[in-house]
Every structure is written in C-alpha cells, then in structure tokens.
Amino acid sequence: MILVNDLFLEGNEKKYLEQCINTGWISSEGPFVRRFEEEFASFVGVRHGIAVCNGTAALETALFALGVKNGDEVIMPSFTIISCAIACIRLGVKPVLVDIEPETWTMDVSQIEAKISPRTKVIMPVHIYGHPVNMDGIFSLSAKYHLKVLEDFAEAQGAEYHSEYSGGKWLKCGAMSDISATSFYANKIITTGEGGMVLTNNDESARRARSYRNLCFKEEKRFHHTELGYNFRMSNLQAAVGVAQLEQIERFIKIKVKLADYYRNKLSQIKGIRFMPAKPCAKSIYWVYAVELDPRLKVEAEVVMAKLKKHGVGTRPFFKGLHAQPALNDLSLFVNEKYPCTDFAADYGFYLPSGLKLTESQVDIVVDTLKKELAA
Ligand SMILES: *Cc1c(COP(=O)(O)O)cnc(C)c1O
C-alpha cells in the first residue's frame, strides 16, 4: 500500500520526550510549551504564539481573542473543514459563506463584498492544500469596512504570498492578519500528534487567547472568573515533539515542493486531469498533492479513488461544502444556498499520496496506475 500520508519522527522527538519523562514535566506547565510557542511564532514572523490542544480549538480561541459577540458574522469559504464553522457556532457567531476560485480551491475574494453586512466582524481566509488565498482583496476590504482578519493556515505552514497591496512584498501565511490559527495534527506539515496554535502581533488579543485557553483564570485573582473559557492547553509532551519537528520544517517543505515538481511533470502526460497550480503570486508548500478530474471523462473522484485503492494507492477526497452539511442545515444555516465551484471540486477532486517518505518510484506507480484507470 502506498500511504496517502506518513510521518517523519527521526529528529530530536525521542530525546525531548525523554527529557519530559526524566524531569517529570509532562503537563502544560513544562518548559517546552513556551519554547515551542516562541520558536514557532518566530518561524512565522509574529510576536505571540499561544499553543492549544488542536487546530479547531485554535480557531475558536482566535475568534474569542478578537472579541466577537453573539450575533456577529464571519465570512469564510464554503470549501473548508467544518472546524471553521464550529468555531463560530460555539461562540454564537454566524458563519457566512463565499464560493471558491476553481483554479486554487481557495476562497473567491471577489464574492466577499456582496456578503458584508452591518454584523460582519471578521473575514476568515483558509489557505487550501498549501496554497495561499488571494489576500490583497481581503486587505483592501478589511481596511474599507474595518473588518478583522483571521487566517486559518493549518494547511500552509511556511507558504508565502506576494502582496502588491503591501508594496510587492512576500508575506508568510499566518503573519498576514490580525490573528491566525494553525493545527499540528499528524497529517500537517509539522505535528505534535494533536495540537494547534494561535498567533498574533496584538498584545491584547494574545492575552485574551491565553485566558480562553486556560479557563479564563485571572492572573491577579486566580479563582475569580468574569468570562467562561475552556481547557484548551497543550501538554509539555506535545510541545516537546513540536520543538523537534520545527527543527526540521524547512526540510519538510523542500521535500513537499520537490514532490510537487515531480508530480506536475509526470501528471502533465495524462489527459483529463488538472493539478495544483503554481502561480507567480504564491509560494505554495504543496501540503498535499491535489488533482481534479475533467468532467468530460464522465467519472467522479469517488470511482477513481476506489480503483486506485484496489491497486494499493491511498487517496483522500476533497472537502464537502459547508452548505452541504446536514448538521449545519439543521441549524438553519446555508439552506438552499448555492456554491457551484465548491460542489464541483467536491465531486471531481481528490488528493494523491503526499507523505514525506514517498519515493519517486512510488510516484511513478501512482501516476501509472491513475493513467491506466482513466484510460480504462
Ligand atoms: C486540520 C485543519 C483544521 C483543524 O485542525 P485539528 O487540529 O484537526 O482540529 C482546521 N483548518 C484546516 C484548514 C485544517 O486543514
């Protein structure tokens, strides 16, 4: 079986975990948590990092930190993980959707303005499969309407975006907004098993995020609570793995980019398939290698994925749109709303094996199998 993903844990992970065990520091009070926060924030280029127990919690914590209130609205793409919507709903905030650009599968920024209402407080761009969102459009809307921006860069750690709005500079994903959130789940660029982080340059947002993560304890009056938080803390064990993973992040990204080059070259020989774009305004990190079938082949992703599985090739489907989630429709959200580009991607897109240990000869097998199955 060629796995869709794999891990690389051969750095200092074991050594740092042993230090946790040997010193007895395993809870969130241990020293690796602060170290991971500081080192990851410095990698992204942001002042504050607040480590939490997963990426979903990071999104909720970031929204809380921005000070959203019951009834506020947050604009996000329809093509994303449900975590983005859940984070809003838990805080009594309404998610509002826009469709995606077909080429990059990231939010279509030109559709945002029509969705802005007096209740809109936040735009939540989600960088998809390693590719940055077209942020310039978001920067100008955020300035025009005084909206906060929360970036979800769970899939784009290390990716960069070339911003004309910011004077033609390359900006790093996670550092382009008021606040950002990421995940260190096992399939992300670097992992802590489960984990996440909130990043911001704003001192007050950082303080609010730290408070929310830790039950809103007050520093000055410990058991006196004026707001309700969560226990979203990251343990020292997780952070120890994170510090070791972060030491290797540049190498991990190089591997992904090289793999993408190899895939692009091989896949260009196949008819009826479209693959990840390489745009001049983006340095994608190709978190996974995504492809989309030409509808003229008259075959949906599901069918092709099942055939690949039979030949031992692991794949994963694309997201289903948030508007197509029964659990959200049950809350009267997005009922009868249409996001055709999201539906198209959900039907025809999937991603190929993209693990850090994948070899070029395995990619050859993946692409040859795909080619045969599409011709059959
Ligand atoms: C993985 C992911 C998350 C959620 O992270 P968890 O750690 O699994 O909670 C959020 N947003 C995006 C875009 C993701 O890919």
mmCIF file of C-alpha atoms and ligand atoms in Angstrom:
data_model
loop_
_atom_site.group_PDB
_atom_site.id
_atom_site.type_symbol
_atom_site.label_atom_id
_atom_site.label_comp_id
_atom_site.label_asym_id
_atom_site.label_seq_id
_atom_site.Cartn_x
_atom_site.Cartn_y
_atom_site.Cartn_z
ATOM 1 C CA MET A 1 0.000 0.000 0.000
ATOM 2 C CA ILE A 2 1.271 3.478 -0.869
ATOM 3 C CA LEU A 3 0.020 5.605 2.007
ATOM 4 C CA VAL A 4 -1.635 8.958 1.426
ATOM 5 C CA ASN A 5 0.486 10.380 4.220
ATOM 6 C CA ASP A 6 3.284 9.407 6.578
ATOM 7 C CA LEU A 7 5.296 10.925 9.393
ATOM 8 C CA PHE A 8 8.910 11.752 9.908
ATOM 9 C CA LEU A 9 9.790 11.441 13.614
ATOM 10 C CA GLU A 10 13.506 10.732 13.331
ATOM 11 C CA GLY A 11 14.778 14.084 14.657
ATOM 12 C CA ASN A 12 15.029 15.013 18.340
ATOM 13 C CA GLU A 13 11.449 13.941 19.134
ATOM 14 C CA LYS A 14 12.501 10.971 21.284
ATOM 15 C CA LYS A 15 15.271 12.892 23.033
ATOM 16 C CA TYR A 16 12.967 15.748 24.039
ATOM 17 C CA LEU A 17 10.225 13.370 25.156
ATOM 18 C CA GLU A 18 12.772 11.608 27.373
ATOM 19 C CA GLN A 19 13.633 14.970 28.909
ATOM 20 C CA CYS A 20 9.937 15.412 29.793
ATOM 21 C CA ILE A 21 9.791 11.999 31.428
ATOM 22 C CA ASN A 22 13.127 12.374 33.199
ATOM 23 C CA THR A 23 12.264 15.774 34.654
ATOM 24 C CA GLY A 24 8.633 14.939 35.395
ATOM 25 C CA TRP A 25 7.365 17.914 33.342
ATOM 26 C CA ILE A 26 4.509 16.496 31.321
ATOM 27 C CA SER A 27 1.650 18.995 31.817
ATOM 28 C CA SER A 28 1.197 22.339 30.095
ATOM 29 C CA GLU A 29 3.375 23.943 32.779
ATOM 30 C CA GLY A 30 6.518 22.349 31.322
ATOM 31 C CA PRO A 31 9.214 24.415 29.565
ATOM 32 C CA PHE A 32 8.749 23.012 26.040
ATOM 33 C CA VAL A 33 5.360 24.750 25.697
ATOM 34 C CA ARG A 34 6.812 28.266 25.971
ATOM 35 C CA ARG A 35 9.773 27.268 23.834
ATOM 36 C CA PHE A 36 7.535 25.861 21.092
ATOM 37 C CA GLU A 37 5.343 28.977 21.201
ATOM 38 C CA GLU A 38 8.335 31.291 20.880
ATOM 39 C CA GLU A 39 10.119 29.298 18.206
ATOM 40 C CA PHE A 40 7.034 28.714 16.039
ATOM 41 C CA ALA A 41 5.959 32.366 16.354
ATOM 42 C CA SER A 42 9.446 33.389 15.290
ATOM 43 C CA PHE A 43 9.331 30.989 12.312
ATOM 44 C CA VAL A 44 6.051 32.578 11.181
ATOM 45 C CA GLY A 45 7.299 36.075 11.993
ATOM 46 C CA VAL A 46 4.689 37.009 14.593
ATOM 47 C CA ARG A 47 5.249 38.212 18.182
ATOM 48 C CA HIS A 48 2.926 35.954 20.166
ATOM 49 C CA GLY A 49 2.239 32.228 19.908
ATOM 50 C CA ILE A 50 -0.405 30.595 22.112
ATOM 51 C CA ALA A 51 -0.282 26.796 21.957
ATOM 52 C CA VAL A 52 -3.560 24.898 22.267
ATOM 53 C CA CYS A 53 -4.745 21.293 22.110
ATOM 54 C CA ASN A 54 -5.807 21.245 18.414
ATOM 55 C CA GLY A 55 -6.482 23.399 15.378
ATOM 56 C CA THR A 56 -10.240 23.568 15.900
ATOM 57 C CA ALA A 57 -9.665 24.950 19.403
ATOM 58 C CA ALA A 58 -7.135 27.390 17.909
ATOM 59 C CA LEU A 59 -9.808 28.799 15.573
ATOM 60 C CA GLU A 60 -12.300 29.221 18.405
ATOM 61 C CA THR A 61 -9.686 30.773 20.675
ATOM 62 C CA ALA A 62 -8.637 33.193 17.929
ATOM 63 C CA LEU A 63 -12.235 34.300 17.350
ATOM 64 C CA PHE A 64 -12.723 34.807 21.091
ATOM 65 C CA ALA A 65 -9.491 36.797 21.203
ATOM 66 C CA LEU A 66 -10.850 39.117 18.501
ATOM 67 C CA GLY A 67 -13.771 39.872 20.796
ATOM 68 C CA VAL A 68 -16.627 38.645 18.593
ATOM 69 C CA LYS A 69 -20.090 38.886 20.135
ATOM 70 C CA ASN A 70 -23.282 36.894 19.872
ATOM 71 C CA GLY A 71 -24.949 37.663 16.519
ATOM 72 C CA ASP A 72 -21.783 38.803 14.745
ATOM 73 C CA GLU A 73 -20.972 37.341 11.334
ATOM 74 C CA VAL A 74 -17.785 35.789 9.978
ATOM 75 C CA ILE A 75 -17.193 35.372 6.239
ATOM 76 C CA MET A 76 -15.394 32.158 5.266
ATOM 77 C CA PRO A 77 -15.081 29.877 2.226
ATOM 78 C CA SER A 78 -17.695 27.150 1.629
ATOM 79 C CA PHE A 79 -14.848 24.769 0.774
ATOM 80 C CA THR A 80 -13.160 24.087 4.113
ATOM 81 C CA ILE A 81 -13.123 21.814 7.135
ATOM 82 C CA ILE A 82 -16.133 22.045 9.446
ATOM 83 C CA SER A 83 -13.881 23.346 12.247
ATOM 84 C CA CYS A 84 -14.184 26.864 10.774
ATOM 85 C CA ALA A 85 -17.974 26.826 11.137
ATOM 86 C CA ILE A 86 -17.929 25.047 14.509
ATOM 87 C CA ALA A 87 -15.607 27.670 15.997
ATOM 88 C CA CYS A 88 -18.175 30.347 15.109
ATOM 89 C CA ILE A 89 -21.232 28.438 16.251
ATOM 90 C CA ARG A 90 -19.755 27.664 19.678
ATOM 91 C CA LEU A 91 -19.327 31.420 20.206
ATOM 92 C CA GLY A 92 -22.809 32.311 18.969
ATOM 93 C CA VAL A 93 -21.404 33.805 15.771
ATOM 94 C CA LYS A 94 -22.874 33.180 12.337
ATOM 95 C CA PRO A 95 -20.696 31.750 9.560
ATOM 96 C CA VAL A 96 -21.398 33.314 6.149
ATOM 97 C CA LEU A 97 -20.038 31.629 3.036
ATOM 98 C CA VAL A 98 -18.450 32.566 -0.257
ATOM 99 C CA ASP A 99 -17.568 30.140 -3.037
ATOM 100 C CA ILE A 100 -14.035 29.289 -4.211
ATOM 101 C CA GLU A 101 -11.902 30.101 -7.235
ATOM 102 C CA PRO A 102 -11.883 26.886 -9.255
ATOM 103 C CA GLU A 103 -8.183 27.066 -10.019
ATOM 104 C CA THR A 104 -6.750 27.181 -6.491
ATOM 105 C CA TRP A 105 -9.744 25.952 -4.450
ATOM 106 C CA THR A 106 -9.235 28.966 -2.140
ATOM 107 C CA MET A 107 -11.979 31.488 -1.349
ATOM 108 C CA ASP A 108 -13.102 33.701 -4.226
ATOM 109 C CA VAL A 109 -12.279 37.073 -2.769
ATOM 110 C CA SER A 110 -14.343 38.896 -5.402
ATOM 111 C CA GLN A 111 -17.505 37.452 -3.820
ATOM 112 C CA ILE A 112 -16.847 38.737 -0.305
ATOM 113 C CA GLU A 113 -18.095 42.310 -0.608
ATOM 114 C CA ALA A 114 -21.620 41.207 -1.539
ATOM 115 C CA LYS A 115 -21.769 39.205 1.714
ATOM 116 C CA ILE A 116 -20.705 42.012 4.041
ATOM 117 C CA SER A 117 -23.496 43.173 6.360
ATOM 118 C CA PRO A 118 -23.566 45.554 9.347
ATOM 119 C CA ARG A 119 -22.979 42.461 11.524
ATOM 120 C CA THR A 120 -19.867 41.292 9.714
ATOM 121 C CA LYS A 121 -16.860 41.453 12.034
ATOM 122 C CA VAL A 122 -14.291 39.025 10.647
ATOM 123 C CA ILE A 123 -13.098 37.592 7.333
ATOM 124 C CA MET A 124 -11.623 34.126 7.707
ATOM 125 C CA PRO A 125 -9.443 33.151 4.732
ATOM 126 C CA VAL A 126 -8.374 29.491 4.677
ATOM 127 C CA HIS A 127 -5.239 28.618 2.734
ATOM 128 C CA ILE A 128 -6.044 25.369 0.973
ATOM 129 C CA TYR A 129 -3.723 22.383 0.367
ATOM 130 C CA GLY A 130 -0.663 24.594 0.854
ATOM 131 C CA HIS A 131 -1.769 27.384 -1.494
ATOM 132 C CA PRO A 132 -2.311 30.903 -0.119
ATOM 133 C CA VAL A 133 -5.567 32.794 -0.543
ATOM 134 C CA ASN A 134 -5.541 35.899 -2.754
ATOM 135 C CA MET A 135 -5.029 38.129 0.276
ATOM 136 C CA ASP A 136 -4.767 41.532 -1.440
ATOM 137 C CA GLY A 137 -8.522 41.615 -1.995
ATOM 138 C CA ILE A 138 -9.039 40.821 1.682
ATOM 139 C CA PHE A 139 -6.607 43.516 2.845
ATOM 140 C CA SER A 140 -8.480 46.217 0.955
ATOM 141 C CA LEU A 141 -11.930 45.049 2.156
ATOM 142 C CA SER A 142 -10.727 44.821 5.724
ATOM 143 C CA ALA A 143 -9.470 48.417 5.528
ATOM 144 C CA LYS A 144 -12.618 49.697 3.779
ATOM 145 C CA TYR A 145 -15.115 48.057 6.168
ATOM 146 C CA HIS A 146 -12.962 47.889 9.340
ATOM 147 C CA LEU A 147 -13.106 44.114 9.486
ATOM 148 C CA LYS A 148 -10.699 41.865 11.385
ATOM 149 C CA VAL A 149 -8.949 39.074 9.525
ATOM 150 C CA LEU A 150 -8.373 35.596 10.968
ATOM 151 C CA GLU A 151 -6.217 33.356 8.784
ATOM 152 C CA ASP A 152 -6.518 29.587 9.026
ATOM 153 C CA PHE A 153 -3.108 28.358 7.915
ATOM 154 C CA ALA A 154 -3.354 24.756 9.136
ATOM 155 C CA GLU A 155 -2.510 23.613 5.598
ATOM 156 C CA ALA A 156 0.038 26.278 4.728
ATOM 157 C CA GLN A 157 2.762 26.491 7.371
ATOM 158 C CA GLY A 158 5.704 28.153 5.628
ATOM 159 C CA ALA A 159 3.782 29.164 2.489
ATOM 160 C CA GLU A 160 4.207 32.724 1.180
ATOM 161 C CA TYR A 161 2.098 35.224 -0.715
ATOM 162 C CA HIS A 162 3.307 38.086 -2.896
ATOM 163 C CA SER A 163 1.293 41.135 -1.905
ATOM 164 C CA GLU A 164 1.011 44.113 -4.235
ATOM 165 C CA TYR A 165 -1.172 45.784 -1.603
ATOM 166 C CA SER A 166 1.778 45.653 0.807
ATOM 167 C CA GLY A 167 4.208 47.101 -1.700
ATOM 168 C CA GLY A 168 5.237 43.958 -3.544
ATOM 169 C CA LYS A 169 6.477 42.053 -0.521
ATOM 170 C CA TRP A 170 6.443 38.310 0.123
ATOM 171 C CA LEU A 171 4.352 37.697 3.251
ATOM 172 C CA LYS A 172 4.188 34.474 5.201
ATOM 173 C CA CYS A 173 0.930 32.653 5.737
ATOM 174 C CA GLY A 174 -0.092 33.074 9.360
ATOM 175 C CA ALA A 175 1.538 36.507 9.574
ATOM 176 C CA MET A 176 -0.720 38.489 7.238
ATOM 177 C CA SER A 177 -3.691 39.127 9.519
ATOM 178 C CA ASP A 178 -4.854 40.395 12.898
ATOM 179 C CA ILE A 179 -4.673 36.856 14.200
ATOM 180 C CA SER A 180 -4.126 33.387 12.778
ATOM 181 C CA ALA A 181 -4.681 29.776 13.733
ATOM 182 C CA THR A 182 -2.952 26.562 12.754
ATOM 183 C CA SER A 183 -3.043 22.848 13.510
ATOM 184 C CA PHE A 184 -0.356 20.309 14.347
ATOM 185 C CA TYR A 185 -2.482 17.231 13.695
ATOM 186 C CA ALA A 186 -0.497 14.222 12.497
ATOM 187 C CA ASN A 187 -1.034 14.938 8.797
ATOM 188 C CA LYS A 188 0.015 18.609 8.858
ATOM 189 C CA ILE A 189 3.459 19.898 7.818
ATOM 190 C CA ILE A 190 4.753 19.591 11.378
ATOM 191 C CA THR A 191 2.929 17.664 14.054
ATOM 192 C CA THR A 192 2.540 17.301 17.787
ATOM 193 C CA GLY A 193 0.114 14.378 17.328
ATOM 194 C CA GLU A 194 -2.758 16.652 18.292
ATOM 195 C CA GLY A 195 -2.165 20.352 18.719
ATOM 196 C CA GLY A 196 -2.658 23.843 17.441
ATOM 197 C CA MET A 197 -1.540 27.441 17.880
ATOM 198 C CA VAL A 198 -2.954 30.949 17.783
ATOM 199 C CA LEU A 199 -0.594 33.660 16.503
ATOM 200 C CA THR A 200 -0.895 37.411 16.738
ATOM 201 C CA ASN A 201 1.119 40.626 16.976
ATOM 202 C CA ASN A 202 -1.565 42.196 19.172
ATOM 203 C CA ASP A 203 -0.816 42.105 22.913
ATOM 204 C CA GLU A 204 -4.465 42.289 23.979
ATOM 205 C CA SER A 205 -5.538 39.518 21.578
ATOM 206 C CA ALA A 206 -2.696 37.362 22.878
ATOM 207 C CA ARG A 207 -3.779 37.971 26.446
ATOM 208 C CA ARG A 208 -7.390 37.059 25.614
ATOM 209 C CA ALA A 209 -6.270 33.899 23.791
ATOM 210 C CA ARG A 210 -4.140 32.776 26.759
ATOM 211 C CA SER A 211 -7.055 33.414 29.067
ATOM 212 C CA TYR A 212 -9.598 31.488 26.951
ATOM 213 C CA ARG A 213 -7.255 28.502 26.636
ATOM 214 C CA ASN A 214 -6.906 28.354 30.414
ATOM 215 C CA LEU A 215 -10.497 28.583 31.729
ATOM 216 C CA CYS A 216 -10.279 32.381 31.877
ATOM 217 C CA PHE A 217 -8.395 32.256 35.147
ATOM 218 C CA LYS A 218 -7.365 35.733 36.177
ATOM 219 C CA GLU A 219 -3.717 36.359 36.966
ATOM 220 C CA GLU A 220 -4.433 38.769 39.783
ATOM 221 C CA LYS A 221 -7.445 36.938 41.318
ATOM 222 C CA ARG A 222 -6.980 33.269 40.494
ATOM 223 C CA PHE A 223 -10.365 31.711 41.254
ATOM 224 C CA HIS A 224 -12.481 34.643 40.157
ATOM 225 C CA HIS A 225 -13.971 34.299 36.659
ATOM 226 C CA THR A 226 -15.655 37.043 34.672
ATOM 227 C CA GLU A 227 -15.712 35.097 31.391
ATOM 228 C CA LEU A 228 -16.062 31.412 30.504
ATOM 229 C CA GLY A 229 -13.145 29.746 28.787
ATOM 230 C CA TYR A 230 -12.034 26.209 28.047
ATOM 231 C CA ASN A 231 -9.211 23.947 28.989
ATOM 232 C CA PHE A 232 -7.530 24.002 25.567
ATOM 233 C CA ARG A 233 -3.967 23.709 26.912
ATOM 234 C CA MET A 234 -1.175 21.872 25.090
ATOM 235 C CA SER A 235 0.917 19.446 27.161
ATOM 236 C CA ASN A 236 4.692 19.596 27.510
ATOM 237 C CA LEU A 237 4.866 16.178 25.800
ATOM 238 C CA GLN A 238 3.146 17.532 22.696
ATOM 239 C CA ALA A 239 5.263 20.673 22.699
ATOM 240 C CA ALA A 240 8.457 18.585 23.017
ATOM 241 C CA VAL A 241 7.542 16.808 19.779
ATOM 242 C CA GLY A 242 6.651 20.174 18.245
ATOM 243 C CA VAL A 243 10.059 21.706 19.038
ATOM 244 C CA ALA A 244 11.783 18.723 17.418
ATOM 245 C CA GLN A 245 9.502 18.870 14.374
ATOM 246 C CA LEU A 246 10.052 22.599 13.958
ATOM 247 C CA GLU A 247 13.814 21.993 13.731
ATOM 248 C CA GLN A 248 13.065 20.086 10.508
ATOM 249 C CA ILE A 249 10.333 22.217 8.941
ATOM 250 C CA GLU A 250 12.442 23.744 6.161
ATOM 251 C CA ARG A 251 13.490 20.285 5.058
ATOM 252 C CA PHE A 252 9.895 19.002 5.180
ATOM 253 C CA ILE A 253 8.773 21.883 2.962
ATOM 254 C CA LYS A 254 11.602 21.242 0.496
ATOM 255 C CA ILE A 255 10.511 17.606 0.252
ATOM 256 C CA LYS A 256 6.887 18.621 -0.452
ATOM 257 C CA VAL A 257 7.878 21.169 -3.096
ATOM 258 C CA LYS A 258 10.187 18.689 -4.818
ATOM 259 C CA LEU A 259 7.473 16.053 -4.751
ATOM 260 C CA ALA A 260 5.044 18.526 -6.326
ATOM 261 C CA ASP A 261 7.522 19.278 -9.129
ATOM 262 C CA TYR A 262 7.883 15.591 -9.782
ATOM 263 C CA TYR A 263 4.094 15.017 -9.775
ATOM 264 C CA ARG A 264 3.472 18.001 -12.069
ATOM 265 C CA ASN A 265 5.942 16.697 -14.582
ATOM 266 C CA LYS A 266 4.529 13.164 -14.563
ATOM 267 C CA LEU A 267 0.860 14.186 -14.496
ATOM 268 C CA SER A 268 1.208 16.559 -17.434
ATOM 269 C CA GLN A 269 1.450 13.448 -19.591
ATOM 270 C CA ILE A 270 -2.078 12.386 -18.610
ATOM 271 C CA LYS A 271 -5.179 13.719 -20.319
ATOM 272 C CA GLY A 272 -8.308 14.567 -18.374
ATOM 273 C CA ILE A 273 -6.674 15.625 -15.143
ATOM 274 C CA ARG A 274 -5.911 19.040 -13.713
ATOM 275 C CA PHE A 275 -3.432 19.513 -10.898
ATOM 276 C CA MET A 276 -2.247 22.084 -8.393
ATOM 277 C CA PRO A 277 -1.451 25.486 -9.859
ATOM 278 C CA ALA A 278 1.914 27.216 -9.496
ATOM 279 C CA LYS A 279 1.041 30.932 -9.547
ATOM 280 C CA PRO A 280 3.560 33.783 -9.586
ATOM 281 C CA CYS A 281 1.951 35.416 -6.521
ATOM 282 C CA ALA A 282 2.225 32.272 -4.407
ATOM 283 C CA LYS A 283 4.872 30.035 -2.907
ATOM 284 C CA SER A 284 2.730 27.010 -2.146
ATOM 285 C CA ILE A 285 4.153 24.372 0.157
ATOM 286 C CA TYR A 286 2.035 21.679 -1.544
ATOM 287 C CA TRP A 287 0.858 20.266 1.776
ATOM 288 C CA VAL A 288 -0.885 17.545 -0.230
ATOM 289 C CA TYR A 289 -0.873 16.931 -3.956
ATOM 290 C CA ALA A 290 -4.390 17.643 -5.184
ATOM 291 C CA VAL A 291 -5.879 16.811 -8.577
ATOM 292 C CA GLU A 292 -9.244 17.313 -10.270
ATOM 293 C CA LEU A 293 -10.798 15.163 -12.971
ATOM 294 C CA ASP A 294 -12.060 16.651 -16.217
ATOM 295 C CA PRO A 295 -15.863 16.254 -16.093
ATOM 296 C CA ARG A 296 -15.808 15.252 -19.756
ATOM 297 C CA LEU A 297 -14.370 11.928 -18.597
ATOM 298 C CA LYS A 298 -17.792 11.403 -17.007
ATOM 299 C CA VAL A 299 -16.349 9.801 -13.913
ATOM 300 C CA GLU A 300 -16.400 11.177 -10.383
ATOM 301 C CA ALA A 301 -13.497 11.215 -7.940
ATOM 302 C CA GLU A 302 -15.079 8.541 -5.735
ATOM 303 C CA VAL A 303 -14.953 5.957 -8.507
ATOM 304 C CA VAL A 304 -11.344 6.665 -9.433
ATOM 305 C CA MET A 305 -10.288 6.659 -5.780
ATOM 306 C CA ALA A 306 -11.873 3.236 -5.255
ATOM 307 C CA LYS A 307 -9.995 1.878 -8.275
ATOM 308 C CA LEU A 308 -6.697 3.294 -7.032
ATOM 309 C CA LYS A 309 -7.297 1.720 -3.647
ATOM 310 C CA LYS A 310 -7.691 -1.679 -5.285
ATOM 311 C CA HIS A 311 -4.190 -1.205 -6.680
ATOM 312 C CA GLY A 312 -2.812 -0.200 -3.292
ATOM 313 C CA VAL A 313 -2.752 3.569 -3.808
ATOM 314 C CA GLY A 314 -4.133 5.615 -0.911
ATOM 315 C CA THR A 315 -6.007 8.859 -1.652
ATOM 316 C CA ARG A 316 -8.329 11.251 0.198
ATOM 317 C CA PRO A 317 -11.440 13.037 -1.040
ATOM 318 C CA PHE A 318 -11.791 16.818 -1.103
ATOM 319 C CA PHE A 319 -13.919 18.663 1.446
ATOM 320 C CA LYS A 320 -17.671 18.615 1.004
ATOM 321 C CA GLY A 321 -19.045 22.150 1.131
ATOM 322 C CA LEU A 322 -20.170 23.583 4.452
ATOM 323 C CA HIS A 323 -23.508 24.400 2.791
ATOM 324 C CA ALA A 324 -23.970 20.661 2.157
ATOM 325 C CA GLN A 325 -23.542 19.623 5.805
ATOM 326 C CA PRO A 326 -26.818 18.354 7.315
ATOM 327 C CA ALA A 327 -25.666 19.276 10.831
ATOM 328 C CA LEU A 328 -25.338 22.913 9.729
ATOM 329 C CA ASN A 329 -28.546 22.910 7.659
ATOM 330 C CA ASP A 330 -30.306 21.664 10.822
ATOM 331 C CA LEU A 331 -29.267 24.948 12.438
ATOM 332 C CA SER A 332 -30.974 26.754 9.516
ATOM 333 C CA LEU A 333 -27.581 27.635 8.063
ATOM 334 C CA PHE A 334 -26.979 27.835 4.296
ATOM 335 C CA VAL A 335 -30.309 26.202 3.400
ATOM 336 C CA ASN A 336 -30.824 26.434 -0.379
ATOM 337 C CA GLU A 337 -27.609 28.438 -0.826
ATOM 338 C CA LYS A 338 -25.598 27.514 -3.912
ATOM 339 C CA TYR A 339 -21.822 27.241 -4.189
ATOM 340 C CA PRO A 340 -21.291 25.527 -7.543
ATOM 341 C CA CYS A 341 -17.477 25.707 -7.646
ATOM 342 C CA THR A 342 -17.302 24.051 -4.231
ATOM 343 C CA ASP A 343 -19.710 21.311 -5.337
ATOM 344 C CA PHE A 344 -17.669 20.748 -8.472
ATOM 345 C CA ALA A 345 -14.410 20.419 -6.512
ATOM 346 C CA ALA A 346 -16.074 18.074 -4.008
ATOM 347 C CA ASP A 347 -17.273 15.801 -6.822
ATOM 348 C CA TYR A 348 -14.181 15.764 -9.025
ATOM 349 C CA GLY A 349 -11.234 16.458 -6.728
ATOM 350 C CA PHE A 350 -9.069 14.268 -4.509
ATOM 351 C CA TYR A 351 -5.504 14.131 -3.392
ATOM 352 C CA LEU A 352 -2.732 11.695 -4.109
ATOM 353 C CA PRO A 353 -0.100 10.200 -1.757
ATOM 354 C CA SER A 354 1.963 13.137 -0.473
ATOM 355 C CA GLY A 355 3.896 11.820 2.536
ATOM 356 C CA LEU A 356 7.393 12.930 3.468
ATOM 357 C CA LYS A 357 8.782 9.451 2.871
ATOM 358 C CA LEU A 358 7.196 8.930 -0.538
ATOM 359 C CA THR A 359 9.801 7.974 -3.169
ATOM 360 C CA GLU A 360 9.883 8.990 -6.821
ATOM 361 C CA SER A 361 9.407 5.380 -7.876
ATOM 362 C CA GLN A 362 6.253 5.280 -5.747
ATOM 363 C CA VAL A 363 5.014 8.416 -7.507
ATOM 364 C CA ASP A 364 5.715 6.646 -10.809
ATOM 365 C CA ILE A 365 3.479 3.795 -9.659
ATOM 366 C CA VAL A 366 0.740 6.204 -8.520
ATOM 367 C CA VAL A 367 0.725 8.103 -11.798
ATOM 368 C CA ASP A 368 0.945 4.995 -13.994
ATOM 369 C CA THR A 369 -1.957 3.415 -12.103
ATOM 370 C CA LEU A 370 -4.001 6.574 -12.458
ATOM 371 C CA LYS A 371 -3.223 6.782 -16.159
ATOM 372 C CA LYS A 372 -4.315 3.174 -16.754
ATOM 373 C CA GLU A 373 -7.518 3.572 -14.751
ATOM 374 C CA LEU A 374 -8.503 6.776 -16.533
ATOM 375 C CA ALA A 375 -7.930 5.163 -19.915
ATOM 376 C CA ALA A 376 -9.942 2.048 -18.951
HETATM 377 C C1 LIG B 1 -6.688 20.281 10.011
HETATM 378 C C2 LIG B 1 -7.376 21.546 9.830
HETATM 379 C C3 LIG B 1 -8.030 22.193 10.897
HETATM 380 C C4 LIG B 1 -8.325 21.542 12.215
HETATM 381 O O1 LIG B 1 -7.281 21.117 12.939
HETATM 382 P P1 LIG B 1 -7.468 19.989 14.066
HETATM 383 O O2 LIG B 1 -6.155 20.031 14.755
HETATM 384 O O3 LIG B 1 -7.709 18.696 13.365
HETATM 385 O O4 LIG B 1 -8.593 20.387 14.941
HETATM 386 C C5 LIG B 1 -8.552 23.456 10.686
HETATM 387 N N1 LIG B 1 -8.485 24.036 9.485
HETATM 388 C C6 LIG B 1 -7.906 23.450 8.433
HETATM 389 C C7 LIG B 1 -7.874 24.160 7.126
HETATM 390 C C8 LIG B 1 -7.352 22.173 8.559
HETATM 391 O O5 LIG B 1 -6.808 21.574 7.498
#
